[in-house]
Short mmCIF file of C-alpha atoms in Angstrom, two decimals:
data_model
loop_
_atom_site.label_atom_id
_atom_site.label_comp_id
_atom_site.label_asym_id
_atom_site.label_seq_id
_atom_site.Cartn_x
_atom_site.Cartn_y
_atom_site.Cartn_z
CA UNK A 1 -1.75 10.31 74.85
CA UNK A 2 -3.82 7.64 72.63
CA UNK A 3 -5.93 10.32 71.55
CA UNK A 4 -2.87 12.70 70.17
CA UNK A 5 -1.54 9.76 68.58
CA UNK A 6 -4.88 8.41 66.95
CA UNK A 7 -5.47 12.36 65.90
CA UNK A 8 -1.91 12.41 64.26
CA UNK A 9 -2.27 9.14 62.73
CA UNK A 10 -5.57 10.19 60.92
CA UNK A 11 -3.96 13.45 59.91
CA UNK A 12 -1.25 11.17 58.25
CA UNK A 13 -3.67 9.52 56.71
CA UNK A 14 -5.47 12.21 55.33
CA UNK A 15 -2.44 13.82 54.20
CA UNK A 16 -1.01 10.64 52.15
CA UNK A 17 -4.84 10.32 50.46
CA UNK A 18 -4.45 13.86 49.53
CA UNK A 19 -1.48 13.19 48.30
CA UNK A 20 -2.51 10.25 46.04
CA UNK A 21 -6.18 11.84 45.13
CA UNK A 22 -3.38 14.57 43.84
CA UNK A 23 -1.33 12.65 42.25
CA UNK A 24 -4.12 11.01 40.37
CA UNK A 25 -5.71 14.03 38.81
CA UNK A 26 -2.34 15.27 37.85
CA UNK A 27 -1.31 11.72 35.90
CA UNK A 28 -4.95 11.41 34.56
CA UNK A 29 -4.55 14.26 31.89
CA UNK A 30 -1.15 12.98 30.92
CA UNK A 31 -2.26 9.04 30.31
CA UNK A 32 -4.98 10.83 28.24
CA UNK A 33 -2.40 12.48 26.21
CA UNK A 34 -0.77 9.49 25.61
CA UNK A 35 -3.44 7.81 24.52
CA UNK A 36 -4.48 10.04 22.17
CA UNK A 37 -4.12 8.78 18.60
CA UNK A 38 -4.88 9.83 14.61
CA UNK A 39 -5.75 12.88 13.72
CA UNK A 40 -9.20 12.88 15.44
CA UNK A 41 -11.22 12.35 11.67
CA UNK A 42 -13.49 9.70 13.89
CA UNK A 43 -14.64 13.40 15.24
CA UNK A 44 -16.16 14.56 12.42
CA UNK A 45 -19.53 13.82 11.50
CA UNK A 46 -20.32 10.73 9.22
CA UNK A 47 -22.33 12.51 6.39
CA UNK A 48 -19.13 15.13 6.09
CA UNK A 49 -16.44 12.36 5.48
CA UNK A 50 -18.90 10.45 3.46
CA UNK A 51 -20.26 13.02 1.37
CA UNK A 52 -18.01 15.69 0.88
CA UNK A 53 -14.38 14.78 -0.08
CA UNK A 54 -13.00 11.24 -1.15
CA UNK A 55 -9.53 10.07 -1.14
CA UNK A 56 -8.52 7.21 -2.99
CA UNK A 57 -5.48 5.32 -5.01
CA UNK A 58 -3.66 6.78 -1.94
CA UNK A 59 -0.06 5.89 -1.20
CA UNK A 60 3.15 6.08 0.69
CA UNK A 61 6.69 5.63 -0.50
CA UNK A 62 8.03 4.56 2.72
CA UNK A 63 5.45 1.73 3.10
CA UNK A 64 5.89 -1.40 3.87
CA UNK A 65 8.76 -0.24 6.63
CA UNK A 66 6.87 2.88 7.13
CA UNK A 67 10.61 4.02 8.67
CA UNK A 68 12.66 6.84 7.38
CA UNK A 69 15.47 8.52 8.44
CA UNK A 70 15.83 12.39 9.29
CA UNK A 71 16.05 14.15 6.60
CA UNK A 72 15.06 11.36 4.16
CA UNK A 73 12.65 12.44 1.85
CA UNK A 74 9.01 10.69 1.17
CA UNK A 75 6.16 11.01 -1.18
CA UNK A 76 2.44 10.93 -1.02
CA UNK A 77 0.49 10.50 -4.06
CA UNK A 78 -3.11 10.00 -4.82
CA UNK A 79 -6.41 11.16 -6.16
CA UNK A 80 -9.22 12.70 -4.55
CA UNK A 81 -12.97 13.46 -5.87
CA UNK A 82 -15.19 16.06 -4.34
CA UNK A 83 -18.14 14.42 -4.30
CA UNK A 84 -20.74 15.49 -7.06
CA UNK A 85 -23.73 16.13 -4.86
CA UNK A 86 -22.59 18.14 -1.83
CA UNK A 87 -24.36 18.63 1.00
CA UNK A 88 -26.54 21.67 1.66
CA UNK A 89 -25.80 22.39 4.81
CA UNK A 90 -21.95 22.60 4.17
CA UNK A 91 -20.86 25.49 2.76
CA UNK A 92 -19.01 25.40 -0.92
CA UNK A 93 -16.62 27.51 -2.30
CA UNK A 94 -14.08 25.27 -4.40
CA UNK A 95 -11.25 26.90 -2.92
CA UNK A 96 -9.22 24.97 -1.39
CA UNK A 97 -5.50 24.34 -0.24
CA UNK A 98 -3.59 20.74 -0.56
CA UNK A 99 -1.61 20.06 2.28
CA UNK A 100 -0.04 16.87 4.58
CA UNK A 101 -1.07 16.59 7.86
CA UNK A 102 0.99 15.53 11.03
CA UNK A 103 1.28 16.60 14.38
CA UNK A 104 3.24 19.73 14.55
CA UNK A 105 6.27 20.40 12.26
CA UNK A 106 7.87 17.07 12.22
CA UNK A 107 8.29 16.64 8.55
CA UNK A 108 8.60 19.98 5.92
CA UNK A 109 6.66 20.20 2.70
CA UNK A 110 9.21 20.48 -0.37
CA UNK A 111 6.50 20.43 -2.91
CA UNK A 112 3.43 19.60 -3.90
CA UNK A 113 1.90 19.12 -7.36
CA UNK A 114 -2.14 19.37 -7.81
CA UNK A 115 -2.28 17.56 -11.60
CA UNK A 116 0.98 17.74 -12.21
CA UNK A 117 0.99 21.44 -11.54
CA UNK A 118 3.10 22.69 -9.36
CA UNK A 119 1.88 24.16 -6.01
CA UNK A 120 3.43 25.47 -3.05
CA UNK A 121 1.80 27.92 -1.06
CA UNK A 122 -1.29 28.82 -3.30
CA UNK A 123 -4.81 27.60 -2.43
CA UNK A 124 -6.86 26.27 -5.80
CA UNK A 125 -10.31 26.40 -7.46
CA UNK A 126 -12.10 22.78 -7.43
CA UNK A 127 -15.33 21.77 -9.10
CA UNK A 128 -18.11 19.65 -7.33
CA UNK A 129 -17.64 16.08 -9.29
CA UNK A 130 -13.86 16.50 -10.05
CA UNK A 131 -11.07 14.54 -9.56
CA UNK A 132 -7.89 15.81 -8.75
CA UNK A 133 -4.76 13.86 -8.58
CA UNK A 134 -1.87 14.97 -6.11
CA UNK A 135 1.47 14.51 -5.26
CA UNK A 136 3.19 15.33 -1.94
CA UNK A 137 7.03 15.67 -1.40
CA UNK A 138 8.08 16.22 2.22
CA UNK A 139 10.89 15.56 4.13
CA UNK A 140 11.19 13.54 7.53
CA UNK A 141 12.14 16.35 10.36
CA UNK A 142 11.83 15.16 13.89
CA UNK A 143 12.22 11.87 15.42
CA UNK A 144 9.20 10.15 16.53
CA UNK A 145 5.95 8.20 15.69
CA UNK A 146 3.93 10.24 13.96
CA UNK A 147 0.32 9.44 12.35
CA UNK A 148 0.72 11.24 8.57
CA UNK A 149 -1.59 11.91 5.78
CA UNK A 150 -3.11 14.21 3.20
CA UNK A 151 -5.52 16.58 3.66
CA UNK A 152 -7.56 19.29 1.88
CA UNK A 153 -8.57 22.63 3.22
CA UNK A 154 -11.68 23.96 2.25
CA UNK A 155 -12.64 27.65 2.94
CA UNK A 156 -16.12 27.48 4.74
CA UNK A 157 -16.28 24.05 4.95
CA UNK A 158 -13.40 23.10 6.92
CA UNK A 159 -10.45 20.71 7.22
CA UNK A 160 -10.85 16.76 5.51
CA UNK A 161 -8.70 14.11 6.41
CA UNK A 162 -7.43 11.45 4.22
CA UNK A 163 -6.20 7.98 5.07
CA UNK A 164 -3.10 8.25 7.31
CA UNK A 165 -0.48 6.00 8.13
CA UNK A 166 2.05 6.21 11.65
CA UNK A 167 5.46 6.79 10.36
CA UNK A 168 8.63 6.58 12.50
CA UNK A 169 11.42 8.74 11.92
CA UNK A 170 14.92 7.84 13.07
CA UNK A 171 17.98 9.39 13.73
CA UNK A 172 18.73 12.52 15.47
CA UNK A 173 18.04 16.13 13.85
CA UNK A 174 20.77 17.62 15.81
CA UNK A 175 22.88 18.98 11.98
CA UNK A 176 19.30 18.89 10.33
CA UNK A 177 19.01 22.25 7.87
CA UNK A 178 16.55 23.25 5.75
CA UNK A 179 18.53 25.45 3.19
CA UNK A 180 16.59 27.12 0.47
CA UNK A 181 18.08 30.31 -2.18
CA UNK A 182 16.25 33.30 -2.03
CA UNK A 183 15.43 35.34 -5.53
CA UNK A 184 18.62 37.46 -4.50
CA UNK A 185 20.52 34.34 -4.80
CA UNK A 186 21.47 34.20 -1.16
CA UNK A 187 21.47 30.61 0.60
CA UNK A 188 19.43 30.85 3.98
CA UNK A 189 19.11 27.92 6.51
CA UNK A 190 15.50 28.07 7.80
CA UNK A 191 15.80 25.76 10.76
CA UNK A 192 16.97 29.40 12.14
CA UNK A 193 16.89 31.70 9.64
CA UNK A 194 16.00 35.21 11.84
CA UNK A 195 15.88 33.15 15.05
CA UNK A 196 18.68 35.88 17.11
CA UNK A 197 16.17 38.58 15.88
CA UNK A 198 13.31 36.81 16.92
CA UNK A 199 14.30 36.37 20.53
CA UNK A 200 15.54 39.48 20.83
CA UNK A 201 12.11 41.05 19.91
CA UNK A 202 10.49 38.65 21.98
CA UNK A 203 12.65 39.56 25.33
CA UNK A 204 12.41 43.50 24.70
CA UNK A 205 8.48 43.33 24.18
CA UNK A 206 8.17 41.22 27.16
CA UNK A 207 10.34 43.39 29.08
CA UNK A 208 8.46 46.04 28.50
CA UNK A 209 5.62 44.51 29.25
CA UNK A 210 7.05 43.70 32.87
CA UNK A 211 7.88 46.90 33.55
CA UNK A 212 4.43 48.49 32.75
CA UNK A 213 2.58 45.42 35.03
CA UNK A 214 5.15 46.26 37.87
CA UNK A 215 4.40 49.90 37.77
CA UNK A 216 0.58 49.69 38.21
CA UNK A 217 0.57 46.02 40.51
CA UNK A 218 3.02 48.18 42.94
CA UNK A 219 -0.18 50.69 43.63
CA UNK A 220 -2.51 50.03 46.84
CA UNK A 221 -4.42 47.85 45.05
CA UNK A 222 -7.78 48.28 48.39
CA UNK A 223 -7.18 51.82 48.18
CA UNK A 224 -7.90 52.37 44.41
CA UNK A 225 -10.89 50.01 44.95
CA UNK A 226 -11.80 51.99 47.47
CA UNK A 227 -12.30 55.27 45.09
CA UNK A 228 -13.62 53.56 42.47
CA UNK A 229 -16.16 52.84 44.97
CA UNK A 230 -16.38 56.16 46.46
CA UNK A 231 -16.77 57.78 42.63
CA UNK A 232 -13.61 59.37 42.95
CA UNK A 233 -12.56 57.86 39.50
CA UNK A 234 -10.46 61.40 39.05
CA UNK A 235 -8.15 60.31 41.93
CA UNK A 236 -7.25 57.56 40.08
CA UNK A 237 -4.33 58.97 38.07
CA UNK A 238 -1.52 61.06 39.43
CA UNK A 239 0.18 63.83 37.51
CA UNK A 240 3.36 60.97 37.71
CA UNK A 241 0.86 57.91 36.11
CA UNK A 242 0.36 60.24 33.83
CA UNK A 243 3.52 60.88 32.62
CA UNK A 244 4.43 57.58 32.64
CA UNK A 245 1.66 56.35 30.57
CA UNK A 246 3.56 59.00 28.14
CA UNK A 247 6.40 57.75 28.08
CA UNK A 248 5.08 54.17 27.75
CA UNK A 249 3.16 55.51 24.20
CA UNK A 250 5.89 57.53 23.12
CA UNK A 251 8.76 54.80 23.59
CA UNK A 252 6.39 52.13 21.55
CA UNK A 253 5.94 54.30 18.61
CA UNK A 254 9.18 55.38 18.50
CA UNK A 255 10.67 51.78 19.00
CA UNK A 256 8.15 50.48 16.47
CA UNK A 257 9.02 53.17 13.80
CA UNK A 258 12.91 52.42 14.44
CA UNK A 259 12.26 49.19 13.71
CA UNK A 260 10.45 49.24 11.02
CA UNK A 261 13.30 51.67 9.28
CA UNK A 262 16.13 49.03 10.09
CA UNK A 263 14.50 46.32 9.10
CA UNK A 264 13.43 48.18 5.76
CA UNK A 265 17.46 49.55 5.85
CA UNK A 266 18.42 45.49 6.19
CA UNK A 267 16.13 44.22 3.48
CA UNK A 268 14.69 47.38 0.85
CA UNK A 269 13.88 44.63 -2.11
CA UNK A 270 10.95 43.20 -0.51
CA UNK A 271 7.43 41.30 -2.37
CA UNK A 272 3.71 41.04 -1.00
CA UNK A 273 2.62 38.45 0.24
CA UNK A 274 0.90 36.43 -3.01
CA UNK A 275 -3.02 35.59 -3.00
CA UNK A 276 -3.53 34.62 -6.30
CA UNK A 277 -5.94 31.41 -5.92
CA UNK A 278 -5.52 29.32 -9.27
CA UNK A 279 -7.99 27.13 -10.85
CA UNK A 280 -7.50 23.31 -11.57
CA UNK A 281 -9.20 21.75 -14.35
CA UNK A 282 -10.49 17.93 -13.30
CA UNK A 283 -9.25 14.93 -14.81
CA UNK A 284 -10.82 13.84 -17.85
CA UNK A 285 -13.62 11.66 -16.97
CA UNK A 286 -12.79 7.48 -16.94
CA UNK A 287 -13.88 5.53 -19.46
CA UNK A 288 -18.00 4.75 -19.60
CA UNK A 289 -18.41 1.02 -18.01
CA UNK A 290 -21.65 1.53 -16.66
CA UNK A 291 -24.59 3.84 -15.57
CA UNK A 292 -26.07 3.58 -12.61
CA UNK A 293 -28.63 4.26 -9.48
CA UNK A 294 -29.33 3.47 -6.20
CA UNK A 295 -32.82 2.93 -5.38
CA UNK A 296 -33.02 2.12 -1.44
CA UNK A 297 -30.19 1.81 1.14
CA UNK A 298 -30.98 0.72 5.18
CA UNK A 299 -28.66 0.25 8.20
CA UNK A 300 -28.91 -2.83 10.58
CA UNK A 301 -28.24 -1.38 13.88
CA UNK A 302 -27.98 -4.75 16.04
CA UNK A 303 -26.36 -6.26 12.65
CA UNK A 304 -23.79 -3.46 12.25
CA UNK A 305 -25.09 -3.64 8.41
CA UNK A 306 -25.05 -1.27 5.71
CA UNK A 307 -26.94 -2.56 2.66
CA UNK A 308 -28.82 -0.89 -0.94
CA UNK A 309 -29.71 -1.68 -3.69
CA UNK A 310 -27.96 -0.41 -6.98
CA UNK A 311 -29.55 -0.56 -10.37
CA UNK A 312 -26.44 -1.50 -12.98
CA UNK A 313 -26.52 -0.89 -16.70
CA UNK A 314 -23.40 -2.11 -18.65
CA UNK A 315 -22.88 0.02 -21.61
CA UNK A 316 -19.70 -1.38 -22.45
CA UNK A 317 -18.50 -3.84 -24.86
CA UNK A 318 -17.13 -6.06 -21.90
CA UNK A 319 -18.49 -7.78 -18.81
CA UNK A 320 -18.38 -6.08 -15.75
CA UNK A 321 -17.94 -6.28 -12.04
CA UNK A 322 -18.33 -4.57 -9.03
CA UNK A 323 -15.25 -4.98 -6.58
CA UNK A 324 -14.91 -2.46 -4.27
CA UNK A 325 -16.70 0.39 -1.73
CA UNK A 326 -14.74 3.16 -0.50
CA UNK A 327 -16.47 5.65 2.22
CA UNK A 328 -14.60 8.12 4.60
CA UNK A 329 -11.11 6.15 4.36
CA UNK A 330 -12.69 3.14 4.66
CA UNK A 331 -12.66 -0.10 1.67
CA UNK A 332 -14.87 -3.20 1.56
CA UNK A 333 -13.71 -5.87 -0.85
CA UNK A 334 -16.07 -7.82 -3.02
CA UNK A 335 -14.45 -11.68 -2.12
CA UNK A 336 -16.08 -12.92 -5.20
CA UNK A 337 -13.59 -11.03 -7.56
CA UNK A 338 -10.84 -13.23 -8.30
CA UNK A 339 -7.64 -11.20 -6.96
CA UNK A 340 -9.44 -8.71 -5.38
CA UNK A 341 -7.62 -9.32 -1.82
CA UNK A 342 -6.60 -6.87 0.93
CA UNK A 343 -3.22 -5.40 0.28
CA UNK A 344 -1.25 -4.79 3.66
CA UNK A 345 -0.07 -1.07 2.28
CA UNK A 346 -3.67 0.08 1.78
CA UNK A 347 -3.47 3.02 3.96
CA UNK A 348 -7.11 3.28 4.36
CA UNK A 349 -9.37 0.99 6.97
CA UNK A 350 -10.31 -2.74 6.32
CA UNK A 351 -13.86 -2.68 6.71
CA UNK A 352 -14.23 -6.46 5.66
CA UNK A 353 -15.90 -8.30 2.99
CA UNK A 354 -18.89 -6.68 0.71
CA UNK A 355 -21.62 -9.27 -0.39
CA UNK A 356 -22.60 -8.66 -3.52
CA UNK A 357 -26.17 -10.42 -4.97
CA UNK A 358 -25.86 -11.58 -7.98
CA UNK A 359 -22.35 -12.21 -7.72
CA UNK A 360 -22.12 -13.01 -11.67
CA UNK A 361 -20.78 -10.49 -13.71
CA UNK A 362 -22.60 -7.75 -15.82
CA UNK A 363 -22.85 -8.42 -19.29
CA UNK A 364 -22.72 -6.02 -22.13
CA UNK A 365 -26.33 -4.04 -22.52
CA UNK A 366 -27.52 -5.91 -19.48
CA UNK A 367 -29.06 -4.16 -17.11
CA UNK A 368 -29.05 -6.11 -13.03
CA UNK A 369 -30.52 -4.95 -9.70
CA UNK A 370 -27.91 -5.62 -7.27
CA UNK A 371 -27.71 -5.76 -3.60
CA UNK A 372 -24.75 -4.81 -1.88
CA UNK A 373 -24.37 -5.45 2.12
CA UNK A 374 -21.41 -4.65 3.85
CA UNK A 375 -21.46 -6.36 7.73
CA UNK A 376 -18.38 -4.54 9.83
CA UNK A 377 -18.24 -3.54 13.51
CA UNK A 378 -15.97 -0.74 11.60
CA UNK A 379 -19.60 0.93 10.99
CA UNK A 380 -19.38 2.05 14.85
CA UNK A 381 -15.75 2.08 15.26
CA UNK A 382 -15.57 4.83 12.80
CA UNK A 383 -18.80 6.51 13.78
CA UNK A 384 -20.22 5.98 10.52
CA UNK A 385 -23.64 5.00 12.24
CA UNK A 386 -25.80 8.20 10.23
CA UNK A 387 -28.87 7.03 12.28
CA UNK A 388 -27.53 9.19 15.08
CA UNK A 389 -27.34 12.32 13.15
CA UNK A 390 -29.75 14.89 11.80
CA UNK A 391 -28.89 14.17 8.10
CA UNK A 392 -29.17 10.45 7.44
CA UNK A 393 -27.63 10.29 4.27
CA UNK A 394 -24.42 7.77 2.92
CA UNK A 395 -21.96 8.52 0.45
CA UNK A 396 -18.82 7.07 -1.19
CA UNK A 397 -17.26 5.41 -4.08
CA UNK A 398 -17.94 2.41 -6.16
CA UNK A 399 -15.43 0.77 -8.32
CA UNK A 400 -16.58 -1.06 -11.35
CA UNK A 401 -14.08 -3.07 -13.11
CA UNK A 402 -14.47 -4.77 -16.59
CA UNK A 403 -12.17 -8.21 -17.66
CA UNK A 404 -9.36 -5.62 -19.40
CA UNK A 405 -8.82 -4.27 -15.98
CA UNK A 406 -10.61 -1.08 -17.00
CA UNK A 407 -11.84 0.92 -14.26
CA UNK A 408 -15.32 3.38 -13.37
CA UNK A 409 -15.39 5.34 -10.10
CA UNK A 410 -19.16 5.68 -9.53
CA UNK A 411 -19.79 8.26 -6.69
CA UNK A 412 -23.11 7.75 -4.33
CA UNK A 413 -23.36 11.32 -2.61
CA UNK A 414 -27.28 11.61 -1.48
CA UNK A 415 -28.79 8.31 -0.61
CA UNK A 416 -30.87 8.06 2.50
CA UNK A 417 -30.73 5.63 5.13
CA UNK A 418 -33.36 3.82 7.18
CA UNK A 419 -32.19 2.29 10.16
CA UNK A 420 -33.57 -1.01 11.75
CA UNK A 421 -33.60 -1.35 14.93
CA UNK A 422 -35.00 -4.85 15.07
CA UNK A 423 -38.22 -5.86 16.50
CA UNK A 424 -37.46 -5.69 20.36
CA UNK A 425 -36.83 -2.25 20.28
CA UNK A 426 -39.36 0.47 19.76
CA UNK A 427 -41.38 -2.38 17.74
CA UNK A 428 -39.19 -2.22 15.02
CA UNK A 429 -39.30 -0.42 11.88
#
């Protein structure tokens, strides 16, 4: 009797450990889910967000709150340079579509303008070296915390994030519409424009569907094994499949056709579907502060340290600073800039302090070797360490700044790194 009860007690136990290992892999996937966060840019390699596309001046309307109500309407507005030297091994095409990114359809895209020009549902033409400036209108959908940004989609190349920002919508969308007035003049709400005729579609298709899967499941399924294995392929089909694969073929078309008729009937003034891709001219180039070149650049592994050296002519009329690096959504202040101070409602990353050696300013004609390091565990947070990957190359933005405020973007698009690993590993480099 101690036995049985020992034996049931383990079974018990086995039972209630199945039922937690269970239990465990089922809430595992979910807690992943929910910790899931961004847009996954991090994902991308490091010479593709520092070397292809570069967002900058970026910003949000609804900053600082970063709250907005449903159906409250918000801008985006920035520039963006493709960078002048782009890689080899990415594919270029210039065309490209402008678009703002977020997790499903929470928010709708009213507009948006590519140089004041604007652009809806066209892709455009861009030129390596250009800048672009963009403006964004959307319109807060769904309730929720929601990481948003812009983004441009490049064909070949591939999607590339721009700084985002987690905005919360509030409110309920329960009387949300979305009307807009068709070239007939008619006023259509597309929160569910079509949506009867939709599921109706959907239900007959996937009836019909059912019925043809319960017609052949409802066969011996070991017996027409059984003369596929004997060769007897023939034996397969009775005059009565037959006929109903008939009627099957027959009914589509003819539903299909009908269909098509109505619909044709319901709506005879109909377009095609536009592909006209449009080209953008850049923005005239900034005004001439300085030229420039980058001789050497090397990255401190165990120091988390990005440094070069940069080779500064001033060829204006007024001195001249360096105060700022911008690579893959990420900004390093020069400290020694009076003013030049993080700003809460930068949307990008604050990658820290950038040392900059000589830390006097550039004077007119003079021409000054400087060295720029940039220390920041942000380096591997953003997996911006190029000494794992294949193409060890840096890119990004430099903003020089004379005393009237005037300001040079200087792009760095095909520098190689060296890493240093320090001397206890490998013997150093």
């Amino acid at each position: 009797m101690k036995k049985l009860n020992f034996e049931t007690g383990m079974k018990k136990l086995v039972r209630v450990g199945a039922a937690f290992l269970l239990t465990g892999l089922m809430i595992t996937p979910l807690s992943s889910l929910f910790a899931v966060q961004g847009m996954g840019a991090k994902s991308q390699e490091a010479f593709l967000r520092m070397r292809t596309v570069t967002f900058f001046d970026t910003r949000f309307s609804f900053t600082p709150s970063n709250r907005v109500k449903v159906g409250d309407e918000f801008t985006c507005t920035g520039k963006v340079m493709l960078m002048p030297t782009w890689p080899q091994e990415i594919p270029f095409s210039g065309i490209s579509f402008f678009n703002f990114f977020v997790p499903g359809p929470q928010v709708l895209r009213k507009a948006i303008f590519v140089n004041e020009k604007y652009f809806q549902f066209n892709s455009v033409v861009l030129e390596k070296g250009g800048v672009y400036e963009y403006k964004m209108i959307n319109q807060a959908r769904t309730p929720g915390i929601w990481p948003v940004g812009p983004m441009v989609s490049m064909e070949e190349a591939g999607p590339f994030i721009g700084p985002e920002e987690y905005l919360t919508i509030e409110g309920s969308n329960a009387g949300f519409t979305n009307p807009v007035k068709t070239l007939l003049g008619n006023t259509i709400d597309l929160e569910n424009y079509g949506e009867a005729r939709m599921i109706m579609w959907t239900l007959l298709t996937s009836a019909i569907a059912v019925a043809w899967l319960i017609y052949w499941c409802s066969k011996p399924f070991t017996r027409r094994l059984g003369l596929v294995a004997a060769g007897r392929k023939e034996d397969l089909f009775s005059p009565m499949d037959r006929q109903v694969c008939f009627l099957f073929t027959i009914g589509t078309i003819v539903l299909v056709a009908a269909a098509a008729m109505i619909t044709k009937a319901q709506y005879p003034i109909t377009i095609p579907i536009q592909e006209t891709k449009y080209y953008i001219k850049p923005l005239p180039p900034e005004p001439a502060l300085i030229q420039a070149e980058v001789t050497d650049a090397t990255y401190d592994v165990p120091g988390r340290t990005l440094s070069f050296h940069i080779q500064v002519k001033n060829v204006g009329d007024k001195p001249v600073v360096l105060k700022e690096f911008l690579t893959a959504n990420v900004r390093f202040l020069n400290p020694d800039v009076p003013g030049n101070t993080w700003n809460e409602n930068y949307p990008e990353v604050n990658g820290g302090p950038m040392k900059v050696t000589p830390s006097e300013p550039i004077n007119p004609g003079e021409t000054k070797t400087l060295e720029v390091s940039m220390q920041s565990a942000e380096w591997e947070n953003q997996r911006l360490t190029m000494y794992h990957e294949s193409t060890n190359r840096f890119g990004g933005l430099l903003f020089f700044s004379d005393t009237s405020g005037t300001r040079q973007v200087f792009a760095i698009a095909d520098q190689i790194v060296i890493p240093k690993f320090g001397g206890a590993i490998g013997g150093g480099m």
